mmCIF file of C-alpha atoms in Angstrom:
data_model
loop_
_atom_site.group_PDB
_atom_site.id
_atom_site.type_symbol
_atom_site.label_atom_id
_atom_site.label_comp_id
_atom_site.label_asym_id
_atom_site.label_seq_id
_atom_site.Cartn_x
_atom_site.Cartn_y
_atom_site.Cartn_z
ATOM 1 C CA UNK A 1458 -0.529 12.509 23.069
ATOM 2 C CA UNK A 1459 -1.286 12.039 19.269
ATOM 3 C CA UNK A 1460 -0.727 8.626 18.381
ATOM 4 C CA UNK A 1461 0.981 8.635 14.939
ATOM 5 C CA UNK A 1462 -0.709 5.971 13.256
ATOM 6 C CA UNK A 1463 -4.669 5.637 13.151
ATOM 7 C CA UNK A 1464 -6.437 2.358 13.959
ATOM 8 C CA UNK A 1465 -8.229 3.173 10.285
ATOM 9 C CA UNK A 1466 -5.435 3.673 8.700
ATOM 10 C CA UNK A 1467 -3.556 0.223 9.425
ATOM 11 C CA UNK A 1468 -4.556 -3.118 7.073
ATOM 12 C CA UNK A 1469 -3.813 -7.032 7.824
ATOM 13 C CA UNK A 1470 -3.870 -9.331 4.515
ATOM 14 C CA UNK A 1471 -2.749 -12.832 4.190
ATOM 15 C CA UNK A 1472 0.006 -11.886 1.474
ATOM 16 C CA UNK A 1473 0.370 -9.580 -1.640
ATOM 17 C CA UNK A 1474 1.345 -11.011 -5.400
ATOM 18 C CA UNK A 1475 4.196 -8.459 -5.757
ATOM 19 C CA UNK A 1476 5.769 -5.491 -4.114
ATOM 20 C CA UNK A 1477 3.972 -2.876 -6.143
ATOM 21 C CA UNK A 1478 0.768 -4.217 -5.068
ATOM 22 C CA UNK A 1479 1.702 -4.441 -0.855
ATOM 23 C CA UNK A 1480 2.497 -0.242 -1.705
ATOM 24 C CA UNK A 1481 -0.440 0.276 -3.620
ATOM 25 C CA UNK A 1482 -2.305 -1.782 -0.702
ATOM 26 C CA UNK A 1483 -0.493 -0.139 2.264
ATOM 27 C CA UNK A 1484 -1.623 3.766 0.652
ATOM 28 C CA UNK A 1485 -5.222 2.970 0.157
ATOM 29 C CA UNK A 1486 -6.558 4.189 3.180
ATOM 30 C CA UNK A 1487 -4.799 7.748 3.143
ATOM 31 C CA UNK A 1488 -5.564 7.889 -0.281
ATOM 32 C CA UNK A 1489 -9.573 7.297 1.018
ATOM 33 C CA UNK A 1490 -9.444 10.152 2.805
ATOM 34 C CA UNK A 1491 -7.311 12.577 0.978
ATOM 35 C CA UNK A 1492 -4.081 12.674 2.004
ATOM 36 C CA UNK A 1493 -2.385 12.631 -1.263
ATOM 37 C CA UNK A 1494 -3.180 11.945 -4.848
ATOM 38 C CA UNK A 1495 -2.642 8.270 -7.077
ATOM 39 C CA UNK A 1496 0.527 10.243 -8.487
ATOM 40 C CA UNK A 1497 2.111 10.288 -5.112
ATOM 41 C CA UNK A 1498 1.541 6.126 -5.320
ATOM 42 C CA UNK A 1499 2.978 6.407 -8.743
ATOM 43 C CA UNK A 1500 5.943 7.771 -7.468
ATOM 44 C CA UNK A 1501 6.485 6.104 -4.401
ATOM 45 C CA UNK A 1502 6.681 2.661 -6.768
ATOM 46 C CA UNK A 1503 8.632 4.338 -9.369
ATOM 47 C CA UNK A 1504 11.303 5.475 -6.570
ATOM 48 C CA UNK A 1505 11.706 1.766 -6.025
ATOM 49 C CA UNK A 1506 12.089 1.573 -9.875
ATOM 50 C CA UNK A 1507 14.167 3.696 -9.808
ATOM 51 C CA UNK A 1508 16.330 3.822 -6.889
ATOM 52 C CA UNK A 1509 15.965 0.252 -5.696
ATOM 53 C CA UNK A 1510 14.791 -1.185 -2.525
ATOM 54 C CA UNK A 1511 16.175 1.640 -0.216
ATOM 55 C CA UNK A 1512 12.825 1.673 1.273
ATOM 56 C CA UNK A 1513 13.276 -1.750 3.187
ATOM 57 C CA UNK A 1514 15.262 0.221 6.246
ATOM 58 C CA UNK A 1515 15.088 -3.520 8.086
ATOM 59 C CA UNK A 1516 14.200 -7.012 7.877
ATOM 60 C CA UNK A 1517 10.581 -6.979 7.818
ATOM 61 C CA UNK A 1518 10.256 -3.443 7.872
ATOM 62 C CA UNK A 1519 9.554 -1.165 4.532
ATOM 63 C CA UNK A 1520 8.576 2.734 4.715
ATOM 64 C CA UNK A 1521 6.965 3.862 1.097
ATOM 65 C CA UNK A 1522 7.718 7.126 0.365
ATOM 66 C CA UNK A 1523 8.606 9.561 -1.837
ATOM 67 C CA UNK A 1524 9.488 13.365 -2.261
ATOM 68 C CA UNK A 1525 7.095 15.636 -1.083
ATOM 69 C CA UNK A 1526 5.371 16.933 -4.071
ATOM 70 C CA UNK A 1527 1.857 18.679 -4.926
ATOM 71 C CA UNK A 1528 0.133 14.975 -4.899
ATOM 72 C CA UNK A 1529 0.255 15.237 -0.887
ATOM 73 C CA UNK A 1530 -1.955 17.184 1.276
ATOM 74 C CA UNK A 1531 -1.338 15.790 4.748
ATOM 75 C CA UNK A 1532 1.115 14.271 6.456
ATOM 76 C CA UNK A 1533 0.169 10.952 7.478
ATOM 77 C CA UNK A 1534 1.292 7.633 7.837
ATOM 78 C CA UNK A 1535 -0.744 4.085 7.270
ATOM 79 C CA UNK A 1536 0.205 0.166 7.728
ATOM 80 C CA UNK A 1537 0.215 -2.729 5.722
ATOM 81 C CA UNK A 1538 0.627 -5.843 7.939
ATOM 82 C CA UNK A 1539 1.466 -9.359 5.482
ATOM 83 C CA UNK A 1540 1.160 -12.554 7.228
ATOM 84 C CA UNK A 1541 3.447 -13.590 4.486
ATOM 85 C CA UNK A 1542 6.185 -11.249 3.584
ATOM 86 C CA UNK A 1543 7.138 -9.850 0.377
ATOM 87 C CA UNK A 1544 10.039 -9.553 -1.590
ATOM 88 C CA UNK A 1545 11.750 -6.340 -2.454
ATOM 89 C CA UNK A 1546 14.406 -7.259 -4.497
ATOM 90 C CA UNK A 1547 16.464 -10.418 -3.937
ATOM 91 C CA UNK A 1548 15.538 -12.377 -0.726
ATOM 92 C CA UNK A 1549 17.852 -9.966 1.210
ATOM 93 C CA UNK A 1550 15.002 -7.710 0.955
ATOM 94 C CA UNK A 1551 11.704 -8.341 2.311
ATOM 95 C CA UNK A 1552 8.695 -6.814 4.393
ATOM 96 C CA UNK A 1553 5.561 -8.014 6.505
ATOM 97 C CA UNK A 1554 5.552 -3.986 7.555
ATOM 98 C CA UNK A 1555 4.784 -1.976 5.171
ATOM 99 C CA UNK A 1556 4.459 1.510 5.830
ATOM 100 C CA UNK A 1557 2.931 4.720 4.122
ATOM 101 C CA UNK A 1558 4.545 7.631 5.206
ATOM 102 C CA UNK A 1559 2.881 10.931 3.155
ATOM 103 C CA UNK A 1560 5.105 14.172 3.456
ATOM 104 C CA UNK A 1561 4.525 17.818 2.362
ATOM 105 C CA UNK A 1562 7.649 18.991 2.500
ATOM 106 C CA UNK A 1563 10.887 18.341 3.854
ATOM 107 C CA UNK A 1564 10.125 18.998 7.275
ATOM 108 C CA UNK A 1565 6.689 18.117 9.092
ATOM 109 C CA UNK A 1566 6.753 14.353 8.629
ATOM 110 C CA UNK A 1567 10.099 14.244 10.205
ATOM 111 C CA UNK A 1568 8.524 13.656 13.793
ATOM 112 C CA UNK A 1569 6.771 11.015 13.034
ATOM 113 C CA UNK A 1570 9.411 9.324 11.227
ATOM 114 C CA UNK A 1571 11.743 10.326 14.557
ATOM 115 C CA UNK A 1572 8.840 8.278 16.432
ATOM 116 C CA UNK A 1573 8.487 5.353 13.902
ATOM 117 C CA UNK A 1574 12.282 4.920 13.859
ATOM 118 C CA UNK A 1575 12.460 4.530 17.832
ATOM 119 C CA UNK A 1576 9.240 2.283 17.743
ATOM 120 C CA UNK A 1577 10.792 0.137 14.977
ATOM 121 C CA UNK A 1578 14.720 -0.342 16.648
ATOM 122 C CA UNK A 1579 13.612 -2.358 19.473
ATOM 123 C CA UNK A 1580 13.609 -6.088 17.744
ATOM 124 C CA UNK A 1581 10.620 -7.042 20.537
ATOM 125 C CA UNK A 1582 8.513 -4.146 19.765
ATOM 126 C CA UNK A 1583 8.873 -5.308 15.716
ATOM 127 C CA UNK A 1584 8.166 -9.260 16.784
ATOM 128 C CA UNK A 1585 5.029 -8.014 18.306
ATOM 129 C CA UNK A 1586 3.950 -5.955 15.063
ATOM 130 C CA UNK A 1587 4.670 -9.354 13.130
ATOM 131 C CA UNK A 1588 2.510 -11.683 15.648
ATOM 132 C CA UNK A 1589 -0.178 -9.212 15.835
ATOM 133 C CA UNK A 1590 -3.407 -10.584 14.884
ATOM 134 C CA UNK A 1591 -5.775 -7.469 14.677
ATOM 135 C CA UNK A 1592 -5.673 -3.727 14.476
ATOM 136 C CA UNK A 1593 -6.281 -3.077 17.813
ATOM 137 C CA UNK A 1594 -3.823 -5.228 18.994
ATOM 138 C CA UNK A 1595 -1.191 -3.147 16.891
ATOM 139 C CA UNK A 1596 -2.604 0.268 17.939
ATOM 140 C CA UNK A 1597 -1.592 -0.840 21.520
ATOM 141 C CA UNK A 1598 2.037 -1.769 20.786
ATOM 142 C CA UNK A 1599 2.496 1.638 19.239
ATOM 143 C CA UNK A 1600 0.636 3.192 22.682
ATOM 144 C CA UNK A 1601 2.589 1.346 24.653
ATOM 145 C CA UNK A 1602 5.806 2.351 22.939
ATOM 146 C CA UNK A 1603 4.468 5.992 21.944
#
């Protein structure tokens, strides 16, 4: 059973100034270790720009993203937990779960965000992501719900 988020690649911070920032945060480890490229960062942000926040699927929950491009190299997926949630737009959207999903083409990261989706509809499962206190104690909710 692969797991589909690393213990390495998950984060816990206090808060974030701004929303660009908790996506910028959120990418940094899958950016570490190759992944994708700053442009696929770029883009994810300027989707937002762009397009709004359509990438707040859920109170609480936001999945950064954008279209698979030559800036990714792996599919992958990372976490930014906020103690303190950020705004998206208005206060009708806002995240302490921000998510990295990295996708090379239309297809492969579809699994994982098949997986994510199921982890992320029970309201429980969420409330535990939001009182977790360390990365360890998030990698088990997503064993325990894998």
């Amino acid at each position: 059973m692969t797991l589909i988020i690393k213990e390495e690649h998950i984060q816990i911070k206090e808060k974030v100034s701004n929303w660009e920032e908790s996506i910028q945060i959120a990418a940094q480890p899958l950016l570490e270790v190759g992944y994708f490229n700053q442009a696929y960062i770029n883009s994810m942000i300027q989707s937002v720009h762009d397009m709004g926040p359509y990438i707040v699927i859920a109170p609480e929950i936001a999945i950064a993203h954008a279209r698979p491009n030559d800036d990714v190299h792996k599919v992958g997926l990372s976490l930014l937990k906020l103690n303190e949630h950020i705004n998206f737009s208005d206060n009708s959207h806002y995240a302490s779960l921000i998510f990295v999903l990295s996708a090379i083409d239309n297809e492969a990261h579809l699994e994982i965000l098949r997986k994510l989706a199921t982890i992320l509809s029970d309201k429980e499962t969420v409330q535990s992501l939001i009182d977790a206190n360390s990365k360890s104690e998030i990698i088990n909710i997503f064993k325990e719900n894998d």
